[in-house]
Coordinates of C-alpha atoms (C1' of nucleotides) in Angstrom, one line a residue:
Chain E
M1 CA -7.0 5.7 -19.3
T2 CA -6.9 5.5 -15.2
N3 CA -4.1 6.1 -13.2
T4 CA -3.8 2.4 -12.9
E5 CA -3.3 1.7 -16.0
I6 CA -0.8 4.0 -17.4
A7 CA 1.8 2.8 -14.0
A8 CA 1.1 -0.5 -15.1
V9 CA 2.3 -0.1 -18.7
F10 CA 5.0 1.6 -17.1
D11 CA 6.2 -1.2 -14.6
Q12 CA 5.7 -3.7 -17.7
I13 CA 7.9 -1.4 -19.9
A14 CA 10.6 -1.7 -16.6
D15 CA 10.5 -4.9 -16.8
L16 CA 11.2 -5.6 -20.3
L17 CA 14.0 -2.7 -19.9
E18 CA 15.7 -4.4 -16.8
F19 CA 15.6 -7.8 -18.8
K20 CA 16.8 -6.1 -21.9
D21 CA 20.0 -5.3 -19.6
S22 CA 18.9 -1.4 -20.6
N23 CA 21.1 1.3 -18.3
P24 CA 19.3 0.5 -14.4
F25 CA 19.1 4.3 -14.3
R26 CA 16.4 4.2 -17.1
V27 CA 14.7 1.2 -15.6
R28 CA 14.3 3.3 -12.5
A29 CA 13.2 6.5 -13.9
Y30 CA 10.3 3.9 -15.5
R31 CA 9.0 2.0 -12.1
N32 CA 9.5 5.7 -10.1
A33 CA 7.3 7.3 -12.6
A34 CA 5.1 4.1 -12.4
R35 CA 5.1 4.3 -8.5
T36 CA 3.8 7.9 -8.7
I37 CA 1.4 7.9 -10.8
R38 CA -0.3 5.0 -9.3
D39 CA 0.1 7.1 -5.8
L40 CA -1.4 10.4 -7.7
P41 CA -4.3 11.7 -5.7
E42 CA -5.6 13.0 -9.1
S43 CA -6.1 11.8 -12.6
M44 CA -3.5 11.9 -15.0
A45 CA -6.0 12.4 -17.7
E46 CA -7.1 15.5 -16.3
I47 CA -4.2 17.4 -15.8
A48 CA -3.5 16.5 -19.7
A49 CA -6.6 18.0 -21.0
D50 CA -6.0 21.6 -18.5
P51 CA -4.5 23.9 -20.4
Q52 CA -3.3 25.3 -17.8
R53 CA -1.3 22.4 -16.4
S54 CA 1.7 20.7 -17.8
L55 CA 2.5 16.9 -16.6
T56 CA 6.1 17.6 -16.1
E57 CA 4.7 19.3 -13.1
I58 CA 4.7 15.7 -11.5
S59 CA 8.3 15.3 -10.3
G60 CA 10.0 12.0 -12.1
I61 CA 7.9 13.2 -15.4
G62 CA 10.2 14.7 -17.7
K63 CA 9.5 15.6 -21.6
D64 CA 9.8 12.3 -22.6
L65 CA 7.5 10.5 -20.1
A66 CA 4.9 13.1 -20.7
A67 CA 4.7 12.7 -24.0
K68 CA 4.4 8.9 -23.6
V69 CA 1.1 9.5 -20.9
A70 CA -0.1 11.9 -23.4
T71 CA 0.0 9.3 -26.1
L72 CA -1.6 6.6 -23.7
I73 CA -4.5 8.7 -22.7
E74 CA -5.1 9.9 -26.8
S75 CA -4.6 6.4 -28.1
G76 CA -5.0 3.7 -25.3
S77 CA -1.6 2.1 -26.6
L78 CA 2.0 3.0 -27.1
P79 CA 4.2 1.6 -29.7
M80 CA 7.7 1.7 -27.8
L81 CA 5.8 -1.3 -25.4
E82 CA 4.4 -3.3 -28.8
E83 CA 8.2 -3.0 -30.7
L84 CA 9.5 -4.2 -27.0
L85 CA 6.8 -7.2 -26.9
E86 CA 7.5 -7.9 -30.4
E87 CA 11.4 -8.3 -29.4
I88 CA 10.8 -10.2 -26.0
P89 CA 7.7 -12.3 -25.4
E90 CA 5.6 -10.9 -23.1
S91 CA 5.5 -14.9 -20.9
V92 CA 9.6 -14.5 -19.8
L93 CA 8.2 -11.5 -17.2
A94 CA 7.0 -14.3 -15.1
I95 CA 10.1 -16.0 -14.6
L96 CA 11.2 -12.8 -13.8
R97 CA 8.9 -13.3 -10.6
V98 CA 10.3 -16.7 -9.9
P99 CA 12.4 -15.6 -6.3
G100 CA 16.2 -16.0 -6.9
L101 CA 15.8 -14.8 -10.7
G102 CA 16.7 -11.6 -11.7
P103 CA 17.1 -10.0 -15.0
K104 CA 20.7 -11.6 -15.4
R105 CA 20.0 -15.0 -14.9
A106 CA 16.7 -14.9 -16.6
A107 CA 18.1 -13.2 -19.5
A108 CA 20.7 -15.4 -19.9
L109 CA 18.1 -18.7 -19.5
Y110 CA 16.3 -17.1 -22.7
N111 CA 19.0 -16.2 -24.6
E112 CA 21.3 -19.6 -24.1
L113 CA 18.4 -22.3 -23.7
Q114 CA 15.6 -20.4 -25.5
I115 CA 13.4 -20.6 -21.9
S116 CA 10.7 -18.5 -22.0
T117 CA 8.2 -19.7 -20.3
L118 CA 7.4 -21.2 -16.7
D119 CA 6.5 -24.8 -17.9
A120 CA 10.0 -24.7 -19.7
L121 CA 12.2 -23.3 -17.1
R122 CA 11.1 -26.6 -15.0
E123 CA 11.8 -28.8 -17.6
A124 CA 15.5 -27.5 -18.2
C125 CA 15.7 -27.7 -14.5
Q126 CA 14.3 -30.9 -14.2
A127 CA 16.9 -32.1 -17.0
G128 CA 19.8 -30.5 -15.6
R129 CA 20.6 -28.4 -18.3
V130 CA 20.4 -25.2 -16.2
R131 CA 23.8 -26.1 -14.1
E132 CA 25.4 -26.2 -17.3
L133 CA 25.1 -22.7 -17.9
K134 CA 27.9 -20.7 -17.0
G135 CA 27.2 -19.1 -13.4
F136 CA 24.9 -21.1 -12.5
G137 CA 25.3 -24.3 -10.6
A138 CA 23.5 -27.4 -9.0
K139 CA 22.3 -25.5 -5.8
T140 CA 21.2 -22.6 -8.1
E141 CA 19.1 -25.0 -10.1
A142 CA 17.7 -26.5 -7.1
A143 CA 16.8 -23.2 -6.1
I144 CA 14.8 -22.2 -9.0
L145 CA 12.9 -25.6 -8.6
Q146 CA 12.0 -24.4 -5.1
G147 CA 11.3 -20.4 -6.3
L148 CA 8.9 -22.2 -9.1
E149 CA 7.0 -23.8 -6.4
I150 CA 6.7 -21.1 -4.3
A151 CA 5.7 -18.8 -6.8
S152 CA 3.1 -21.1 -8.3
Q153 CA 1.2 -21.5 -4.2
A154 CA 0.6 -18.5 -2.7
G155 CA 3.8 -15.6 -3.2
Q156 CA 0.3 -13.6 -2.8
R157 CA 0.4 -10.5 -0.2
M158 CA -1.6 -10.9 2.6
L159 CA -4.4 -8.8 3.6
W160 CA -2.9 -6.5 6.9
Y161 CA -5.8 -8.3 9.1
E162 CA -3.8 -11.1 8.5
A163 CA -0.4 -9.8 8.7
D164 CA -1.6 -8.9 11.7
Q165 CA -2.4 -11.8 13.6
H166 CA 1.1 -13.5 12.4
A167 CA 3.1 -10.9 13.7
Q168 CA 1.1 -10.5 17.2
L169 CA 2.2 -14.4 17.6
I170 CA 5.8 -14.0 16.7
L171 CA 6.4 -11.1 19.0
A172 CA 5.1 -13.1 21.4
H173 CA 7.3 -16.1 20.8
L174 CA 10.5 -13.4 20.3
R175 CA 9.4 -11.6 23.2
R176 CA 10.3 -14.9 25.5
C177 CA 13.8 -14.4 24.1
P178 CA 15.9 -13.7 26.9
A179 CA 18.9 -12.1 25.1
I180 CA 16.5 -9.5 23.2
E181 CA 16.9 -6.1 24.6
Q182 CA 14.6 -4.3 22.3
L183 CA 11.7 -5.3 19.7
E184 CA 9.8 -4.1 16.6
A185 CA 8.0 -4.9 13.7
A186 CA 8.8 -3.0 10.5
G187 CA 7.9 -3.1 6.9
S188 CA 4.5 -2.9 5.2
Y189 CA 3.2 -4.4 8.2
R190 CA 4.6 -0.9 10.1
R191 CA 3.1 1.5 7.1
G192 CA 0.3 0.0 7.7
R193 CA -0.4 -0.7 4.1
E194 CA -3.2 -2.2 3.3
T195 CA -1.5 -5.9 1.9
V196 CA 1.8 -7.2 3.4
G197 CA 4.2 -9.0 1.3
D198 CA 6.7 -10.4 4.0
L199 CA 6.8 -9.7 7.8
D200 CA 10.1 -7.9 8.8
F201 CA 11.3 -7.7 13.1
L202 CA 13.8 -6.2 14.5
A203 CA 15.7 -7.0 17.1
V204 CA 18.4 -5.3 19.3
A205 CA 20.4 -8.1 21.2
G206 CA 24.7 -8.8 22.4
D207 CA 24.1 -12.3 21.1
A208 CA 22.6 -12.3 17.5
A209 CA 22.7 -16.2 17.5
A210 CA 20.8 -17.0 20.7
V211 CA 17.7 -14.7 19.0
M212 CA 18.2 -16.4 15.6
D213 CA 18.5 -19.8 17.5
H214 CA 15.0 -18.8 19.7
F215 CA 13.7 -17.6 16.2
A216 CA 14.3 -20.7 14.2
R217 CA 12.3 -22.7 17.6
Y218 CA 9.1 -20.9 16.5
D219 CA 6.5 -23.3 15.9
G220 CA 5.1 -22.1 12.8
L221 CA 7.9 -22.1 10.7
A222 CA 8.2 -24.2 7.6
G223 CA 11.8 -23.5 7.2
V224 CA 15.3 -21.2 7.3
L225 CA 15.9 -19.7 4.0
L226 CA 18.7 -18.4 5.2
R227 CA 20.8 -17.4 7.7
G228 CA 24.1 -14.8 8.6
E229 CA 25.4 -12.7 11.0
T230 CA 22.9 -10.3 11.4
K231 CA 20.0 -11.2 9.4
M232 CA 17.8 -14.5 9.1
S233 CA 14.9 -15.5 6.8
A234 CA 12.5 -18.0 7.3
R235 CA 9.0 -19.1 6.0
L236 CA 6.1 -19.5 7.6
A237 CA 4.2 -22.2 7.2
A238 CA 1.0 -20.2 6.3
G239 CA 4.0 -19.3 3.4
A240 CA 4.3 -15.7 4.3
Q241 CA 8.5 -15.4 4.5
V242 CA 9.4 -13.8 7.9
D243 CA 12.8 -11.7 8.0
L244 CA 14.4 -10.8 11.3
R245 CA 17.6 -8.5 12.0
V246 CA 19.6 -8.4 15.0
V247 CA 21.4 -5.2 15.7
P248 CA 23.4 -3.3 18.5
A249 CA 21.5 -0.7 20.4
E250 CA 23.6 2.3 18.9
S251 CA 21.6 1.2 15.5
F252 CA 18.5 0.3 16.3
G253 CA 16.8 4.1 15.4
A254 CA 18.9 3.4 12.4
A255 CA 17.9 -0.1 11.5
L256 CA 14.2 0.4 12.7
Q257 CA 14.3 3.8 9.9
Y258 CA 15.9 1.4 7.0
F259 CA 13.6 -1.8 7.7
T260 CA 10.6 0.0 7.7
G261 CA 10.8 1.8 4.3
S262 CA 9.6 1.8 1.9
Q263 CA 12.5 1.6 -0.4
A264 CA 11.5 4.8 -2.4
H265 CA 11.4 7.0 0.9
N266 CA 14.7 5.4 2.1
I267 CA 16.5 6.1 -1.6
E268 CA 14.8 9.7 -1.3
L269 CA 16.1 10.3 2.7
R270 CA 19.6 9.2 1.1
R271 CA 19.9 11.2 -1.3
L272 CA 19.2 14.3 1.0
A273 CA 21.8 12.8 3.3
K274 CA 24.1 13.0 0.9
D275 CA 23.6 16.6 -0.5
R276 CA 24.1 17.3 3.1
G277 CA 28.1 15.4 3.1
L278 CA 26.6 12.6 5.4
K279 CA 25.6 8.7 4.9
I280 CA 22.7 7.0 5.9
N281 CA 22.8 3.2 6.5
E282 CA 21.0 0.5 8.8
Y283 CA 23.8 1.2 11.2
G284 CA 23.2 4.7 11.8
V285 CA 24.1 8.6 10.2
F286 CA 27.2 9.1 9.5
R287 CA 30.0 12.0 8.8
G288 CA 32.9 10.5 7.0
K289 CA 33.6 7.4 9.2
K290 CA 32.4 9.3 12.6
S291 CA 28.8 8.0 13.1
I292 CA 26.3 10.7 14.3
A293 CA 22.8 9.4 15.0
G294 CA 21.4 6.1 15.2
R295 CA 19.9 4.9 18.5
T296 CA 16.7 6.2 17.6
E297 CA 14.2 7.1 14.5
E298 CA 14.1 10.8 15.7
E299 CA 17.8 11.3 16.2
V300 CA 18.1 10.2 12.2
Y301 CA 15.5 11.8 10.5
G302 CA 16.6 15.0 12.9
T303 CA 20.2 15.2 11.4
L304 CA 18.4 16.2 8.3
D305 CA 16.1 18.5 10.4
L306 CA 13.5 16.4 9.3
P307 CA 10.4 15.3 11.5
C308 CA 9.9 11.8 12.5
F309 CA 7.6 10.8 9.9
P310 CA 4.6 8.1 11.1
P311 CA 5.5 5.2 9.2
E312 CA 2.3 5.1 7.0
L313 CA 3.5 8.4 5.6
R314 CA 6.7 7.0 3.8
E315 CA 5.7 6.1 0.9
A316 CA 7.7 9.1 -1.1
R317 CA 4.8 10.4 -1.7
Q318 CA 4.3 13.6 -0.8
E319 CA 5.7 13.3 2.8
F320 CA 8.9 15.4 2.1
E321 CA 7.5 18.6 0.5
W322 CA 5.3 18.7 3.6
A323 CA 8.2 18.4 5.9
A324 CA 10.4 21.2 3.7
A325 CA 6.8 23.3 4.1
G326 CA 6.2 22.5 7.2
E327 CA 3.0 21.5 6.2
L328 CA 3.2 17.8 7.9
P329 CA -0.7 16.9 8.3
R330 CA -1.2 16.0 11.8
L331 CA -2.6 12.3 11.0
V332 CA -6.3 11.3 12.6
E333 CA -5.6 9.2 15.2
L334 CA -8.3 5.9 16.6
G335 CA -8.6 8.1 19.6
D336 CA -10.2 11.1 17.6
V337 CA -12.7 8.8 15.9
Q338 CA -16.3 9.6 17.8
G339 CA -18.4 7.7 16.0
D340 CA -19.0 4.3 13.7
L341 CA -21.3 5.4 10.9
H342 CA -22.1 1.7 9.7
V343 CA -23.4 -0.8 11.8
H344 CA -25.6 -4.0 11.1
S345 CA -27.7 -5.8 13.6
T346 CA -30.2 -8.1 13.7
W347 CA -32.4 -7.0 12.2
T348 CA -31.0 -7.9 9.2
D349 CA -28.0 -10.3 8.9
G350 CA -26.2 -8.9 11.7
L351 CA -25.4 -11.3 14.7
A352 CA -25.4 -8.7 17.1
T353 CA -28.8 -7.0 18.7
I354 CA -28.9 -2.7 18.5
E355 CA -28.8 -2.9 22.3
E356 CA -25.3 -5.1 22.2
V357 CA -24.1 -2.9 19.4
A358 CA -24.7 0.3 21.6
A359 CA -22.7 -1.5 24.5
A360 CA -19.8 -2.3 22.5
A361 CA -19.5 0.5 20.8
K362 CA -19.3 2.7 24.1
A363 CA -17.0 0.1 25.5
R364 CA -15.0 1.4 23.0
G365 CA -15.3 4.8 23.7
L366 CA -17.9 6.2 20.8
K367 CA -20.2 8.6 21.1
Y368 CA -22.6 7.4 18.7
V369 CA -23.0 4.2 16.7
A370 CA -25.2 4.3 13.5
I371 CA -27.2 1.2 12.9
T372 CA -27.6 1.3 9.2
D373 CA -28.9 -2.4 7.8
H374 CA -29.9 -3.0 4.4
S375 CA -33.5 -2.3 2.9
K376 CA -35.5 -4.2 1.2
R377 CA -33.9 -4.9 -2.4
V378 CA -31.2 -7.0 -0.7
A379 CA -34.2 -9.6 -0.2
M380 CA -31.5 -12.6 0.4
V381 CA -30.8 -11.2 4.4
G382 CA -34.0 -9.7 5.3
G383 CA -33.9 -6.3 4.1
L384 CA -35.9 -3.9 5.6
D385 CA -39.1 -1.7 3.7
A386 CA -40.9 1.3 5.1
K387 CA -42.5 -0.1 7.6
R388 CA -39.8 -2.8 9.3
L389 CA -37.6 0.1 9.2
R390 CA -39.6 2.5 10.9
Q391 CA -40.1 -0.1 13.8
Q392 CA -36.7 -0.7 14.3
W393 CA -36.3 2.9 14.7
A394 CA -39.3 3.3 17.2
E395 CA -36.9 0.8 19.1
I396 CA -34.0 2.7 18.7
D397 CA -36.0 6.0 19.8
Q398 CA -37.3 3.4 23.3
L399 CA -33.6 2.4 23.5
N400 CA -32.5 6.0 23.4
K401 CA -34.6 6.8 26.3
R402 CA -31.9 4.3 28.4
L403 CA -29.1 4.4 27.3
R404 CA -26.4 6.7 28.6
G405 CA -23.3 7.8 27.2
I406 CA -24.0 6.7 23.6
K407 CA -26.3 7.6 21.4
V408 CA -27.5 5.3 18.8
L409 CA -28.7 6.9 15.1
K410 CA -31.4 6.0 13.4
G411 CA -29.9 4.8 9.8
I412 CA -30.2 2.7 6.6
E413 CA -28.1 1.3 4.3
V414 CA -30.5 2.0 1.1
D415 CA -29.7 0.5 -1.8
I416 CA -28.9 2.3 -5.1
L417 CA -31.1 0.2 -7.2
E418 CA -30.0 -1.2 -11.2
Q419 CA -32.5 1.0 -12.9
G420 CA -31.5 4.2 -10.6
G421 CA -33.1 5.8 -8.1
L422 CA -33.2 4.6 -4.4
D423 CA -34.6 1.4 -2.4
L424 CA -36.7 3.5 -0.1
E425 CA -39.0 6.7 -0.4
D426 CA -37.6 9.9 0.3
D427 CA -40.4 10.6 3.2
V428 CA -38.6 7.4 4.6
L429 CA -35.1 8.8 4.1
A430 CA -36.2 12.3 5.4
E431 CA -37.1 10.5 8.8
A432 CA -33.3 9.0 9.1
D433 CA -30.4 10.6 11.0
W434 CA -27.5 9.0 8.7
V435 CA -28.4 7.9 5.0
V436 CA -25.6 5.8 3.5
A437 CA -26.1 4.7 -0.2
S438 CA -24.8 1.2 -1.5
V439 CA -24.3 -0.1 -5.0
H440 CA -24.9 -3.9 -4.3
Y441 CA -26.5 -5.1 -7.4
G442 CA -26.1 -4.2 -11.4
Q443 CA -22.4 -4.2 -10.3
S444 CA -21.2 -5.7 -14.4
Q445 CA -22.8 -2.5 -16.1
S446 CA -20.9 0.3 -17.9
Q447 CA -18.8 3.1 -16.2
E448 CA -21.5 5.3 -17.3
R449 CA -24.3 4.1 -16.4
I450 CA -22.9 3.1 -12.7
T451 CA -21.4 6.4 -11.9
R452 CA -24.7 7.9 -13.2
R453 CA -26.7 6.3 -10.4
V454 CA -24.2 6.9 -8.0
V455 CA -24.0 10.7 -8.9
E456 CA -27.9 10.4 -8.9
A457 CA -28.0 9.0 -5.1
L458 CA -25.6 11.9 -4.2
E459 CA -28.1 14.6 -5.4
N460 CA -30.6 13.2 -3.5
P461 CA -31.2 15.9 -0.5
H462 CA -31.6 12.8 1.8
V463 CA -28.3 11.1 1.6
S464 CA -25.5 11.6 3.6
A465 CA -22.9 9.2 2.2
I466 CA -21.9 6.7 -0.5
A467 CA -20.2 3.5 1.0
H468 CA -18.3 1.3 -1.4
P469 CA -17.9 4.5 -4.2
T470 CA -14.3 2.6 -5.4
G471 CA -16.6 -0.7 -6.0
R472 CA -13.7 -2.6 -4.3
M473 CA -16.3 -4.6 -2.2
L474 CA -14.5 -7.5 -2.2
M475 CA -10.7 -7.6 -2.9
Q476 CA -11.1 -11.0 -4.9
R477 CA -13.5 -10.0 -6.7
K478 CA -13.0 -7.3 -9.7
P479 CA -14.1 -3.3 -8.9
Y480 CA -17.3 -2.0 -10.9
E481 CA -16.4 0.0 -12.8
I482 CA -17.1 4.3 -11.9
D483 CA -15.2 7.5 -12.7
L484 CA -14.6 8.3 -9.2
E485 CA -13.6 11.9 -10.2
A486 CA -17.2 12.0 -11.7
V487 CA -18.3 10.8 -7.6
F488 CA -15.7 13.4 -6.1
R489 CA -17.4 16.2 -8.3
A490 CA -20.8 16.0 -6.9
A491 CA -20.4 14.7 -3.8
R492 CA -18.4 18.0 -3.1
E493 CA -21.1 20.1 -5.2
H494 CA -23.8 18.5 -3.2
G495 CA -21.6 18.4 0.3
K496 CA -22.0 14.7 1.0
M497 CA -19.3 12.5 2.0
L498 CA -17.6 9.5 1.1
E499 CA -17.4 6.6 3.6
L500 CA -14.5 4.3 4.0
N501 CA -15.5 0.5 4.9
A502 CA -13.3 -0.9 7.1
H503 CA -14.1 -4.2 6.7
P504 CA -11.0 -6.5 6.9
I505 CA -12.0 -7.7 3.7
R506 CA -13.3 -5.1 2.2
L507 CA -11.0 -1.7 2.7
D508 CA -13.1 -0.4 -0.4
L509 CA -11.3 3.5 -0.4
D510 CA -8.0 2.5 -0.3
D511 CA -5.1 5.1 1.1
V512 CA -4.5 6.8 -2.9
A513 CA -8.4 7.0 -2.8
C514 CA -8.2 9.2 0.7
A515 CA -5.5 11.3 -0.6
A516 CA -7.7 11.6 -3.9
A517 CA -10.9 12.5 -1.5
K518 CA -9.0 15.2 0.5
H519 CA -7.3 16.5 -2.6
H520 CA -11.0 17.3 -3.8
G521 CA -12.2 18.9 -0.9
V522 CA -14.7 15.5 -0.2
P523 CA -15.0 14.3 3.8
I524 CA -14.3 10.5 4.4
V525 CA -16.2 9.3 7.2
I526 CA -14.9 5.5 8.3
G527 CA -17.8 2.9 9.3
T528 CA -16.7 -0.9 10.3
D529 CA -20.1 -2.9 8.4
A530 CA -19.6 -4.8 11.6
H531 CA -21.7 -7.8 11.6
R532 CA -21.0 -8.9 15.0
I533 CA -19.5 -6.7 18.1
E534 CA -15.6 -7.7 17.3
G535 CA -16.3 -6.1 13.9
L536 CA -16.3 -2.8 15.6
E537 CA -12.2 -3.3 15.9
M538 CA -12.0 -2.6 12.1
M539 CA -12.3 0.8 12.9
R540 CA -8.5 0.9 13.5
L541 CA -8.1 -0.6 10.0
G542 CA -9.8 2.5 8.7
V543 CA -8.1 5.1 10.4
Q544 CA -4.9 3.5 9.3
Q545 CA -5.7 3.6 5.7
A546 CA -6.9 7.1 6.4
R547 CA -3.8 8.2 7.8
R548 CA -1.7 6.4 4.8
G549 CA -3.9 8.9 3.0
G550 CA -2.4 11.7 4.7
L551 CA -6.0 12.4 6.4
S552 CA -5.6 14.9 9.4
R553 CA -8.8 14.6 11.9
E554 CA -10.6 17.8 10.2
D555 CA -10.8 15.4 6.8
V556 CA -12.6 12.9 8.9
G557 CA -16.2 13.4 9.3
N558 CA -16.5 11.3 12.3
T559 CA -14.4 12.6 14.5
R560 CA -16.7 15.2 14.7
P561 CA -19.6 15.2 17.9
W562 CA -22.9 13.8 16.2
G563 CA -24.3 17.8 16.7
Q564 CA -21.9 19.2 14.4
L565 CA -21.9 16.7 12.0
K566 CA -25.5 16.8 11.6
K567 CA -25.0 20.1 10.6
V568 CA -22.5 19.2 8.0
I569 CA -24.8 17.1 6.2
G570 CA -27.5 19.1 6.3
K571 CA -29.8 17.4 8.9
H572 CA -31.2 20.3 11.1
G573 CA -33.9 18.2 12.4
Chain C
dG1 C1' 15.2 8.3 -18.4
dC2 C1' 14.9 12.4 -14.5
dC3 C1' 17.3 16.3 -12.5
dG4 C1' 20.3 20.3 -11.0
dT5 C1' 21.9 27.9 -4.8
dT6 C1' 28.7 24.3 -7.3
dT7 C1' 26.4 21.3 -12.7
dT8 C1' 22.6 20.6 -19.4
dC9 C1' 26.8 16.1 -18.4
dG10 C1' 27.3 13.4 -15.1
dG11 C1' 25.2 11.7 -11.3
dC12 C1' 21.4 8.5 -9.9
dC13 C1' 21.0 4.8 -1.6
dC14 C1' 23.6 0.9 0.4
dG15 C1' 24.4 -3.4 2.9
dA16 C1' 23.4 -8.5 3.4
dC17 C1' 23.9 -13.1 1.8
dT18 C1' 24.5 -17.0 -1.4
dG19 C1' 27.0 -19.1 -5.1
dT20 C1' 30.3 -19.5 -8.2
dT21 C1' 34.4 -17.7 -8.0
dT22 C1' 39.4 -17.3 -7.2
dT23 C1' 38.1 -11.8 -6.1
dC24 C1' 33.0 -11.0 -7.2
dA25 C1' 28.3 -11.3 -9.5
dG26 C1' 23.6 -11.5 -8.5
dT27 C1' 19.8 -10.9 -6.0
dC28 C1' 16.9 -8.9 -2.4
dG29 C1' 15.3 -5.4 0.0

DNA sequence: GCCGTTTTCGGCCCGACTGTTTTCAGTCG
């Protein structure tokens, strides 16, 4: 059983316990465990199988939860969950997802009106039966109906890239408000999460009402959800919720820290503050009633002798341990990246010529760019056979003679064939500067077969890296099944790298996988998989995910000059 | 259910906003 699956079980138990009105701290223990396990850079099954180790070494996993994890790994199921599900139908959990409905109200609906499905809930609201319940009223009933609408429509998280487009427009609008003195985007958007649920903005202004009035005039708003003295929430026509908070300047740092989160990071931070007799809230750090910090984030963290964590690390994973040990990594930065190792050209399905790609890469400050078009198996886009590939490389050789300040690498994205083996002969691959191997076909094969195909590719001396190693080719589609631990082991054994593919809808190596690669000692390289020159911009996304995985410059292969990288992958010619 | 340089029991982050209340519970982030 994978970490993700174990985490899903614990999350479901937390939902069910919450619904049953169990001890909220017990619920939190399950949720914390779920989050910790989901984010863990190594497999729980491997830790459990290691006689030298114990699952209880993981913070938040005690004797009880360790036993439950062991049961899940051995049997694939958990008696406790089965019992809970006999008691409570699974469909009631959907009710908890309706905005405005939490465990208390959902339980009241279930116990008093026997409502266990969203359809039944809608009918009961329309019939006016919900308003009869104690603690409910006509407004609550209407809010539930609206919440049902939202839940059924979108309610989904946006890709960071989409969130960025909305955020930039909203920031531009807010900057035109004369009352605003300081302005920042916060939340998971600022932390660079792969997907973003809602957008958070923070402003400093003397006149909060003026800021809210200005925000309410933003074109893209569908409506205002709530508005108070300091806080306002609205919904974009595009569906996403936007929260705006207005604070005084002396609280800006504390508020920015608070609204950037994550929630788990904040809980840990406040716990540490409590240990020192301090209290942290969004207005500042307090000793008794006296504020001792709040203007900047550095000040706030400084009161606890902590560094101002890069937002990407604020997930309550390892950042506090790192800081305590003085081992906070110096995270990789966009400016560290020297080359893009995955770009397509007009030779297959790209829209830019090799020369255009080279010019665009140089303009972005890169020193090298690998042209990695598809091999012949990808016939749909005119994948290259040995003959055409050598023609392309001849063109690249000619181009390199003329170009200054940028080197074009002779690369190929070679297909890992369904039956195993690669789509081009070794003698051709041997002539390439950079060979990235990908699974495009036979994605529905068993985990064993796909893993074997990828591990075989890693054993090929001419392969430099594997792209799409997790099978998350498209977020909308189910990833293929692969034993990532086996891939890490093979990559390390053969000195290969894994590619973080930074296409906006194909972040195929997420932050947890980046951290896992680092944990297993496997370097990452970042490629954009650009099909047009604008696609090179996506390197930013890749770097962001790598930072979230805690990767430093040394952990990312293409922060090295090409001459050095070439030696690492064993290309000496 | 977890955790421990005061603790193996008694804590567990903190505040804004709304609706249904007559002082506060529920939800959210």
